Amino acid sequence: MLIHSFAKLNLALAIINKRPDNYHNLNTLFERISLGDKIILKTRRDKLIKIHCSAQGVPRDKANLCWQAARLLQDKFGIEKGLDIKIIKRIPVAAGLGGGSSNAASVLLALNKLWKLKLSKSRLAALGVQLGSDVPFFIYNAPFAQGQGRGEKIRPLDKLHKVKLWHILVTPKIHVSTPLVYKEFDAFSGLTKPASNVKIIISKLAKKNPLFKPGLLFNSLEPVTLKLYPEVGRIKAKLKRLGLRNNLMSGSGGAVFAIVASKEEAVRVARRLKKEQATWRAFAVSTI
Ligand code: C5P
């Protein structure tokens, strides 16, 4: 069974407060993008779950979120079969693009069919959030969705189903630690307290007006990650010099994206950055 597993961007990410369980309540706008991994699932007769992946930084043991997703369903529903899971990685790891969460969600959705579990989306999302805060967004399979709570309260934005944005997306070679970014955010809270622009962005998108004024897109974590990982700031500065002032970090970073007017512009900027900046990765991607 071959499955596709797409990445996400956060067009906005506002941290509302810290919760008693040490997670943070968010108000975020997710966008599913065309950059994706492929996953091949094969049933095994024994009960083992084996991960096959040659990409650097992807665990091949029980730390892998695909492994955890399969084990969760195996245990919960007494499944006696095992799985070979091959992951063909394109999504940069630990970059704020939700790659691991997306892979886990894809496995949950596929096994729900393969093992005839008949679980609803909301049940799968509730199981998925135990693996990662971004898993529920990918369970709902929507191009745009608002996420609240820890990320588990998902509202698919059906009114945006005709909106297709193009982006230039750039990632540094470094891996960003999400727990470290949140810890620093807590230590320096007060550093940024932006009002939530999520509603305004959604209404602008609905009116097909995606080239926002600089400053509308925002991410509460961006100043913290920029301080911890200066390379992310260098990407932002470069995009600004190319006239792309309206750029933003996704999730806890270090991926940075900008909304551009067309596919041609996205491809042109990606080509140029690939030539000039060998240590970064650059992609032309769209809503999917
Ligand atoms: O859920 P996930 O594994 O993606 O979270 C990684 C880390 O990010 C958590 O351990 C927590 O420190 C932080 N986090 C948070 N609030 C969220 C999501 C993540 O504090 N809503």
mmCIF file of C-alpha atoms and ligand atoms in Angstrom:
data_model
loop_
_atom_site.group_PDB
_atom_site.id
_atom_site.type_symbol
_atom_site.label_atom_id
_atom_site.label_comp_id
_atom_site.label_asym_id
_atom_site.label_seq_id
_atom_site.Cartn_x
_atom_site.Cartn_y
_atom_site.Cartn_z
ATOM 1 C CA MET A 1 0.000 0.000 0.000
ATOM 2 C CA LEU A 2 1.512 3.339 -1.122
ATOM 3 C CA ILE A 3 0.482 6.455 0.788
ATOM 4 C CA HIS A 4 1.305 10.143 0.458
ATOM 5 C CA SER A 5 2.172 12.227 3.455
ATOM 6 C CA PHE A 6 2.237 16.010 2.970
ATOM 7 C CA ALA A 7 3.900 18.754 5.030
ATOM 8 C CA LYS A 8 2.217 21.782 6.635
ATOM 9 C CA LEU A 9 2.909 25.455 7.149
ATOM 10 C CA ASN A 10 1.551 27.639 9.925
ATOM 11 C CA LEU A 11 0.360 30.850 8.234
ATOM 12 C CA ALA A 12 -0.188 32.172 11.743
ATOM 13 C CA LEU A 13 0.706 30.781 15.145
ATOM 14 C CA ALA A 14 -0.356 32.621 18.297
ATOM 15 C CA ILE A 15 0.524 31.203 21.698
ATOM 16 C CA ILE A 16 -2.375 31.919 24.042
ATOM 17 C CA ASN A 17 -1.064 30.565 27.367
ATOM 18 C CA LYS A 18 0.780 27.759 29.106
ATOM 19 C CA ARG A 19 -1.318 24.844 30.361
ATOM 20 C CA PRO A 20 -1.046 22.796 33.561
ATOM 21 C CA ASP A 21 0.213 19.837 31.456
ATOM 22 C CA ASN A 22 3.122 22.042 30.279
ATOM 23 C CA TYR A 23 1.859 22.259 26.696
ATOM 24 C CA HIS A 24 0.663 25.612 25.317
ATOM 25 C CA ASN A 25 -2.750 26.602 24.022
ATOM 26 C CA LEU A 26 -2.459 27.893 20.474
ATOM 27 C CA ASN A 27 -4.516 29.601 17.842
ATOM 28 C CA THR A 28 -3.021 28.608 14.518
ATOM 29 C CA LEU A 29 -3.844 28.488 10.837
ATOM 30 C CA PHE A 30 -2.563 25.323 9.142
ATOM 31 C CA GLU A 31 -2.009 24.956 5.412
ATOM 32 C CA ARG A 32 -1.264 21.571 3.789
ATOM 33 C CA ILE A 33 1.471 21.931 1.151
ATOM 34 C CA SER A 34 2.619 19.955 -1.868
ATOM 35 C CA LEU A 35 5.976 18.925 -0.375
ATOM 36 C CA GLY A 36 5.539 15.350 0.813
ATOM 37 C CA ASP A 37 6.979 11.970 1.746
ATOM 38 C CA LYS A 38 5.924 8.588 0.391
ATOM 39 C CA ILE A 39 5.245 5.683 2.707
ATOM 40 C CA ILE A 40 4.940 2.046 1.656
ATOM 41 C CA LEU A 41 3.183 -0.353 4.039
ATOM 42 C CA LYS A 42 3.520 -4.128 3.784
ATOM 43 C CA THR A 43 1.890 -6.613 6.132
ATOM 44 C CA ARG A 44 4.196 -9.010 8.032
ATOM 45 C CA ARG A 45 3.093 -12.369 9.350
ATOM 46 C CA ASP A 46 4.899 -11.868 12.656
ATOM 47 C CA LYS A 47 3.871 -9.014 14.969
ATOM 48 C CA LEU A 48 6.994 -6.907 14.371
ATOM 49 C CA ILE A 49 6.936 -3.304 13.178
ATOM 50 C CA LYS A 50 10.036 -2.471 11.116
ATOM 51 C CA ILE A 51 10.971 0.980 9.847
ATOM 52 C CA HIS A 52 13.016 1.277 6.642
ATOM 53 C CA CYS A 53 14.373 4.749 5.897
ATOM 54 C CA SER A 54 17.733 5.957 4.673
ATOM 55 C CA ALA A 55 17.296 9.667 5.490
ATOM 56 C CA GLN A 56 19.503 11.213 8.142
ATOM 57 C CA GLY A 57 17.804 12.205 11.391
ATOM 58 C CA VAL A 58 14.863 9.798 11.010
ATOM 59 C CA PRO A 59 14.781 7.205 13.819
ATOM 60 C CA ARG A 60 14.372 3.585 12.723
ATOM 61 C CA ASP A 61 13.327 2.318 16.144
ATOM 62 C CA LYS A 62 10.335 2.904 18.415
ATOM 63 C CA ALA A 63 11.158 6.631 18.553
ATOM 64 C CA ASN A 64 9.741 6.872 15.014
ATOM 65 C CA LEU A 65 6.185 8.267 15.051
ATOM 66 C CA CYS A 66 5.084 5.783 12.341
ATOM 67 C CA TRP A 67 6.232 2.937 14.583
ATOM 68 C CA GLN A 68 4.288 4.459 17.502
ATOM 69 C CA ALA A 69 1.159 4.944 15.359
ATOM 70 C CA ALA A 70 1.176 1.301 14.241
ATOM 71 C CA ARG A 71 1.883 0.007 17.765
ATOM 72 C CA LEU A 72 -0.920 2.133 19.227
ATOM 73 C CA LEU A 73 -3.521 0.562 16.905
ATOM 74 C CA GLN A 74 -2.013 -2.941 17.244
ATOM 75 C CA ASP A 75 -2.287 -2.775 21.044
ATOM 76 C CA LYS A 76 -5.653 -1.069 21.219
ATOM 77 C CA PHE A 77 -7.398 -3.421 18.788
ATOM 78 C CA GLY A 78 -5.497 -6.681 19.397
ATOM 79 C CA ILE A 79 -4.065 -6.902 15.856
ATOM 80 C CA GLU A 80 -1.857 -9.969 15.401
ATOM 81 C CA LYS A 81 -0.143 -8.853 12.163
ATOM 82 C CA GLY A 82 3.009 -6.767 11.862
ATOM 83 C CA LEU A 83 4.212 -4.181 9.350
ATOM 84 C CA ASP A 84 7.149 -3.165 7.209
ATOM 85 C CA ILE A 85 7.045 0.627 6.891
ATOM 86 C CA LYS A 86 9.271 2.177 4.235
ATOM 87 C CA ILE A 87 9.547 5.979 4.381
ATOM 88 C CA ILE A 88 10.835 7.892 1.347
ATOM 89 C CA LYS A 89 11.704 11.238 2.939
ATOM 90 C CA ARG A 90 11.559 14.595 1.198
ATOM 91 C CA ILE A 91 10.201 16.756 4.035
ATOM 92 C CA PRO A 92 13.133 18.267 5.975
ATOM 93 C CA VAL A 93 13.330 16.866 9.518
ATOM 94 C CA ALA A 94 12.851 19.043 12.652
ATOM 95 C CA ALA A 95 12.078 22.102 10.534
ATOM 96 C CA GLY A 96 8.557 23.073 11.675
ATOM 97 C CA LEU A 97 6.895 21.388 8.692
ATOM 98 C CA GLY A 98 5.150 18.607 10.639
ATOM 99 C CA GLY A 99 6.828 15.777 8.718
ATOM 100 C CA GLY A 100 6.857 13.242 11.575
ATOM 101 C CA SER A 101 3.267 14.066 12.576
ATOM 102 C CA SER A 102 2.126 13.813 8.971
ATOM 103 C CA ASN A 103 3.758 10.393 8.598
ATOM 104 C CA ALA A 104 2.045 9.190 11.792
ATOM 105 C CA ALA A 105 -1.351 10.480 10.611
ATOM 106 C CA SER A 106 -0.903 8.780 7.219
ATOM 107 C CA VAL A 107 -0.171 5.467 8.933
ATOM 108 C CA LEU A 108 -3.216 5.816 11.230
ATOM 109 C CA LEU A 109 -5.497 6.596 8.244
ATOM 110 C CA ALA A 110 -4.084 3.719 6.175
ATOM 111 C CA LEU A 111 -4.258 1.118 8.969
ATOM 112 C CA ASN A 112 -7.831 2.186 9.752
ATOM 113 C CA LYS A 113 -8.652 0.917 6.244
ATOM 114 C CA LEU A 114 -6.210 -2.013 6.043
ATOM 115 C CA TRP A 115 -7.267 -3.436 9.397
ATOM 116 C CA LYS A 116 -10.961 -2.494 8.879
ATOM 117 C CA LEU A 117 -11.155 -0.618 12.191
ATOM 118 C CA LYS A 118 -13.902 1.812 11.043
ATOM 119 C CA LEU A 119 -12.680 4.592 13.368
ATOM 120 C CA SER A 120 -14.097 8.096 12.819
ATOM 121 C CA LYS A 121 -11.845 11.074 12.081
ATOM 122 C CA SER A 122 -12.413 12.477 15.569
ATOM 123 C CA ARG A 123 -11.487 9.132 17.174
ATOM 124 C CA LEU A 124 -8.324 8.891 15.048
ATOM 125 C CA ALA A 125 -7.444 12.508 15.914
ATOM 126 C CA ALA A 126 -7.862 11.796 19.637
ATOM 127 C CA LEU A 127 -5.510 8.809 19.304
ATOM 128 C CA GLY A 128 -3.130 10.790 17.102
ATOM 129 C CA VAL A 129 -2.629 13.699 19.486
ATOM 130 C CA GLN A 130 -0.990 11.249 21.912
ATOM 131 C CA LEU A 131 1.797 10.969 19.320
ATOM 132 C CA GLY A 132 2.199 14.663 18.422
ATOM 133 C CA SER A 133 0.289 17.942 18.565
ATOM 134 C CA ASP A 134 0.166 18.308 14.760
ATOM 135 C CA VAL A 135 -1.205 14.804 14.042
ATOM 136 C CA PRO A 136 -4.939 15.767 14.262
ATOM 137 C CA PHE A 137 -4.569 18.409 11.514
ATOM 138 C CA PHE A 138 -3.297 15.751 9.107
ATOM 139 C CA ILE A 139 -6.066 13.300 10.105
ATOM 140 C CA TYR A 140 -8.689 15.794 8.884
ATOM 141 C CA ASN A 141 -7.118 15.892 5.424
ATOM 142 C CA ALA A 142 -8.010 19.533 4.725
ATOM 143 C CA PRO A 143 -5.997 22.099 2.707
ATOM 144 C CA PHE A 144 -6.625 24.740 5.405
ATOM 145 C CA ALA A 145 -7.705 24.351 9.018
ATOM 146 C CA GLN A 146 -7.734 26.352 12.215
ATOM 147 C CA GLY A 147 -6.081 24.625 15.160
ATOM 148 C CA GLN A 148 -6.761 25.432 18.791
ATOM 149 C CA GLY A 149 -5.995 23.953 22.200
ATOM 150 C CA ARG A 150 -2.745 22.024 21.993
ATOM 151 C CA GLY A 151 -3.415 21.637 18.273
ATOM 152 C CA GLU A 152 -5.991 18.898 18.757
ATOM 153 C CA LYS A 153 -9.072 21.081 18.198
ATOM 154 C CA ILE A 154 -9.265 21.210 14.419
ATOM 155 C CA ARG A 155 -11.760 23.182 12.359
ATOM 156 C CA PRO A 156 -11.342 22.394 8.634
ATOM 157 C CA LEU A 157 -11.947 25.600 6.651
ATOM 158 C CA ASP A 158 -14.228 24.372 3.881
ATOM 159 C CA LYS A 159 -14.850 27.919 2.653
ATOM 160 C CA LEU A 160 -11.197 28.063 1.542
ATOM 161 C CA HIS A 161 -11.432 24.953 -0.651
ATOM 162 C CA LYS A 162 -10.776 26.952 -3.843
ATOM 163 C CA VAL A 163 -7.749 28.859 -2.489
ATOM 164 C CA LYS A 164 -4.339 27.800 -3.800
ATOM 165 C CA LEU A 165 -1.281 29.697 -2.593
ATOM 166 C CA TRP A 166 2.267 29.482 -3.952
ATOM 167 C CA HIS A 167 5.287 29.710 -1.677
ATOM 168 C CA ILE A 168 9.001 29.811 -1.674
ATOM 169 C CA LEU A 169 10.079 27.601 1.249
ATOM 170 C CA VAL A 170 13.615 27.580 2.641
ATOM 171 C CA THR A 171 15.092 25.351 5.357
ATOM 172 C CA PRO A 172 18.488 25.593 7.074
ATOM 173 C CA LYS A 173 20.623 22.465 7.538
ATOM 174 C CA ILE A 174 20.178 22.653 11.327
ATOM 175 C CA HIS A 175 17.600 20.658 13.331
ATOM 176 C CA VAL A 176 15.485 22.812 15.655
ATOM 177 C CA SER A 177 14.472 21.434 19.067
ATOM 178 C CA THR A 178 10.773 22.223 19.624
ATOM 179 C CA PRO A 179 10.844 21.666 23.427
ATOM 180 C CA LEU A 180 13.829 24.029 23.702
ATOM 181 C CA VAL A 181 12.029 26.750 21.716
ATOM 182 C CA TYR A 182 8.925 26.511 23.937
ATOM 183 C CA LYS A 183 11.126 26.555 27.069
ATOM 184 C CA GLU A 184 12.854 29.729 25.898
ATOM 185 C CA PHE A 185 9.471 31.226 25.008
ATOM 186 C CA ASP A 186 8.354 30.687 28.628
ATOM 187 C CA ALA A 187 11.563 32.182 29.995
ATOM 188 C CA PHE A 188 11.189 35.295 27.840
ATOM 189 C CA SER A 189 7.392 35.541 27.731
ATOM 190 C CA GLY A 190 6.504 39.173 27.325
ATOM 191 C CA LEU A 191 8.984 39.326 24.457
ATOM 192 C CA THR A 192 6.130 39.087 21.962
ATOM 193 C CA LYS A 193 2.431 39.406 22.623
ATOM 194 C CA PRO A 194 0.820 39.814 19.210
ATOM 195 C CA ALA A 195 -2.940 40.028 18.846
ATOM 196 C CA SER A 196 -4.415 37.074 17.046
ATOM 197 C CA ASN A 197 -4.656 37.804 13.331
ATOM 198 C CA VAL A 198 -5.946 34.355 12.456
ATOM 199 C CA LYS A 199 -9.502 35.557 11.752
ATOM 200 C CA ILE A 200 -8.331 38.419 9.510
ATOM 201 C CA ILE A 201 -6.072 36.126 7.494
ATOM 202 C CA ILE A 202 -8.891 33.602 6.980
ATOM 203 C CA SER A 203 -11.258 36.322 5.719
ATOM 204 C CA LYS A 204 -8.587 37.728 3.366
ATOM 205 C CA LEU A 205 -7.943 34.260 1.968
ATOM 206 C CA ALA A 206 -11.686 33.725 1.472
ATOM 207 C CA LYS A 207 -11.732 36.937 -0.608
ATOM 208 C CA LYS A 208 -8.820 35.604 -2.699
ATOM 209 C CA ASN A 209 -6.530 38.314 -1.423
ATOM 210 C CA PRO A 210 -3.501 36.329 -0.330
ATOM 211 C CA LEU A 211 -0.712 38.884 -0.718
ATOM 212 C CA PHE A 212 -1.048 40.273 2.762
ATOM 213 C CA LYS A 213 0.535 43.432 4.081
ATOM 214 C CA PRO A 214 3.844 42.692 5.801
ATOM 215 C CA GLY A 215 3.216 42.136 9.474
ATOM 216 C CA LEU A 216 -0.104 40.323 9.185
ATOM 217 C CA LEU A 217 1.470 36.880 9.105
ATOM 218 C CA PHE A 218 2.978 36.161 12.491
ATOM 219 C CA ASN A 219 4.345 33.446 14.706
ATOM 220 C CA SER A 220 4.814 33.900 18.471
ATOM 221 C CA LEU A 221 7.804 31.537 18.410
ATOM 222 C CA GLU A 222 9.741 33.319 15.658
ATOM 223 C CA PRO A 223 11.711 35.784 17.858
ATOM 224 C CA VAL A 224 12.718 32.931 20.177
ATOM 225 C CA THR A 225 13.959 30.630 17.417
ATOM 226 C CA LEU A 226 15.800 33.539 15.753
ATOM 227 C CA LYS A 227 17.671 34.097 18.995
ATOM 228 C CA LEU A 228 18.532 30.404 19.477
ATOM 229 C CA TYR A 229 19.326 29.685 15.804
ATOM 230 C CA PRO A 230 20.718 32.792 14.014
ATOM 231 C CA GLU A 231 20.810 30.902 10.692
ATOM 232 C CA VAL A 232 17.009 31.252 10.523
ATOM 233 C CA GLY A 233 17.424 35.029 10.681
ATOM 234 C CA ARG A 234 19.884 34.864 7.786
ATOM 235 C CA ILE A 235 17.218 33.146 5.665
ATOM 236 C CA LYS A 236 14.698 35.852 6.555
ATOM 237 C CA ALA A 237 17.191 38.597 5.709
ATOM 238 C CA LYS A 238 17.971 36.983 2.341
ATOM 239 C CA LEU A 239 14.272 36.707 1.434
ATOM 240 C CA LYS A 240 13.808 40.352 2.407
ATOM 241 C CA ARG A 241 16.672 41.361 0.102
ATOM 242 C CA LEU A 242 14.886 39.503 -2.707
ATOM 243 C CA GLY A 243 11.838 41.679 -2.094
ATOM 244 C CA LEU A 244 9.982 39.024 -0.079
ATOM 245 C CA ARG A 245 9.402 41.059 3.059
ATOM 246 C CA ASN A 246 6.330 39.096 3.980
ATOM 247 C CA ASN A 247 8.130 35.952 5.088
ATOM 248 C CA LEU A 248 7.475 33.871 8.194
ATOM 249 C CA MET A 249 8.886 30.944 10.089
ATOM 250 C CA SER A 250 6.653 27.834 10.254
ATOM 251 C CA GLY A 251 5.949 26.096 13.592
ATOM 252 C CA SER A 252 8.967 26.226 15.889
ATOM 253 C CA GLY A 253 11.240 26.576 12.832
ATOM 254 C CA GLY A 254 13.641 26.690 11.204
ATOM 255 C CA ALA A 255 11.713 26.555 7.863
ATOM 256 C CA VAL A 256 10.869 30.024 6.512
ATOM 257 C CA PHE A 257 8.311 30.655 3.763
ATOM 258 C CA ALA A 258 6.905 33.575 1.796
ATOM 259 C CA ILE A 259 3.675 33.850 -0.162
ATOM 260 C CA VAL A 260 4.441 34.678 -3.802
ATOM 261 C CA ALA A 261 2.208 35.733 -6.672
ATOM 262 C CA SER A 262 2.698 32.728 -8.973
ATOM 263 C CA LYS A 263 4.253 29.308 -9.503
ATOM 264 C CA GLU A 264 6.813 30.949 -11.850
ATOM 265 C CA GLU A 265 8.012 33.292 -9.113
ATOM 266 C CA ALA A 266 8.279 30.437 -6.594
ATOM 267 C CA VAL A 267 10.300 28.309 -9.040
ATOM 268 C CA ARG A 268 12.554 31.223 -10.051
ATOM 269 C CA VAL A 269 13.422 32.158 -6.440
ATOM 270 C CA ALA A 270 13.939 28.495 -5.456
ATOM 271 C CA ARG A 271 16.379 28.002 -8.364
ATOM 272 C CA ARG A 272 18.308 31.113 -7.477
ATOM 273 C CA LEU A 273 18.597 30.189 -3.780
ATOM 274 C CA LYS A 274 19.720 26.644 -4.615
ATOM 275 C CA LYS A 275 22.544 28.104 -6.692
ATOM 276 C CA GLU A 276 23.602 30.791 -4.212
ATOM 277 C CA GLN A 277 23.097 29.058 -0.847
ATOM 278 C CA ALA A 278 24.391 25.504 -0.886
ATOM 279 C CA THR A 279 23.789 25.017 2.851
ATOM 280 C CA TRP A 280 20.041 25.685 2.621
ATOM 281 C CA ARG A 281 17.289 23.735 0.882
ATOM 282 C CA ALA A 282 14.784 25.672 -1.238
ATOM 283 C CA PHE A 283 11.423 24.470 -2.571
ATOM 284 C CA ALA A 284 8.606 25.894 -4.700
ATOM 285 C CA VAL A 285 5.431 24.570 -3.064
ATOM 286 C CA SER A 286 1.679 25.180 -3.199
ATOM 287 C CA THR A 287 -1.428 24.480 -1.162
ATOM 288 C CA ILE A 288 -2.639 20.940 -1.778
HETATM 289 O O1 C5P B 1 3.360 17.417 20.653
HETATM 290 P P1 C5P B 1 4.770 17.532 20.155
HETATM 291 O O2 C5P B 1 5.557 16.278 20.377
HETATM 292 O O3 C5P B 1 4.846 18.026 18.771
HETATM 293 O O4 C5P B 1 5.429 18.650 21.051
HETATM 294 C C1 C5P B 1 6.823 18.786 21.200
HETATM 295 C C2 C5P B 1 7.082 19.758 22.343
HETATM 296 O O5 C5P B 1 6.636 21.070 21.984
HETATM 297 C C3 C5P B 1 6.325 19.451 23.627
HETATM 298 O O6 C5P B 1 7.077 18.601 24.438
HETATM 299 C C4 C5P B 1 6.147 20.812 24.251
HETATM 300 O O7 C5P B 1 7.327 21.193 24.919
HETATM 301 C C5 C5P B 1 6.014 21.731 23.066
HETATM 302 N N1 C5P B 1 4.623 22.063 22.701
HETATM 303 C C6 C5P B 1 3.874 22.888 23.524
HETATM 304 N N2 C5P B 1 2.598 23.232 23.179
HETATM 305 C C7 C5P B 1 2.049 22.766 22.027
HETATM 306 C C8 C5P B 1 2.803 21.934 21.167
HETATM 307 C C9 C5P B 1 4.086 21.599 21.536
HETATM 308 O O8 C5P B 1 4.365 23.320 24.576
HETATM 309 N N3 C5P B 1 0.795 23.124 21.717
#
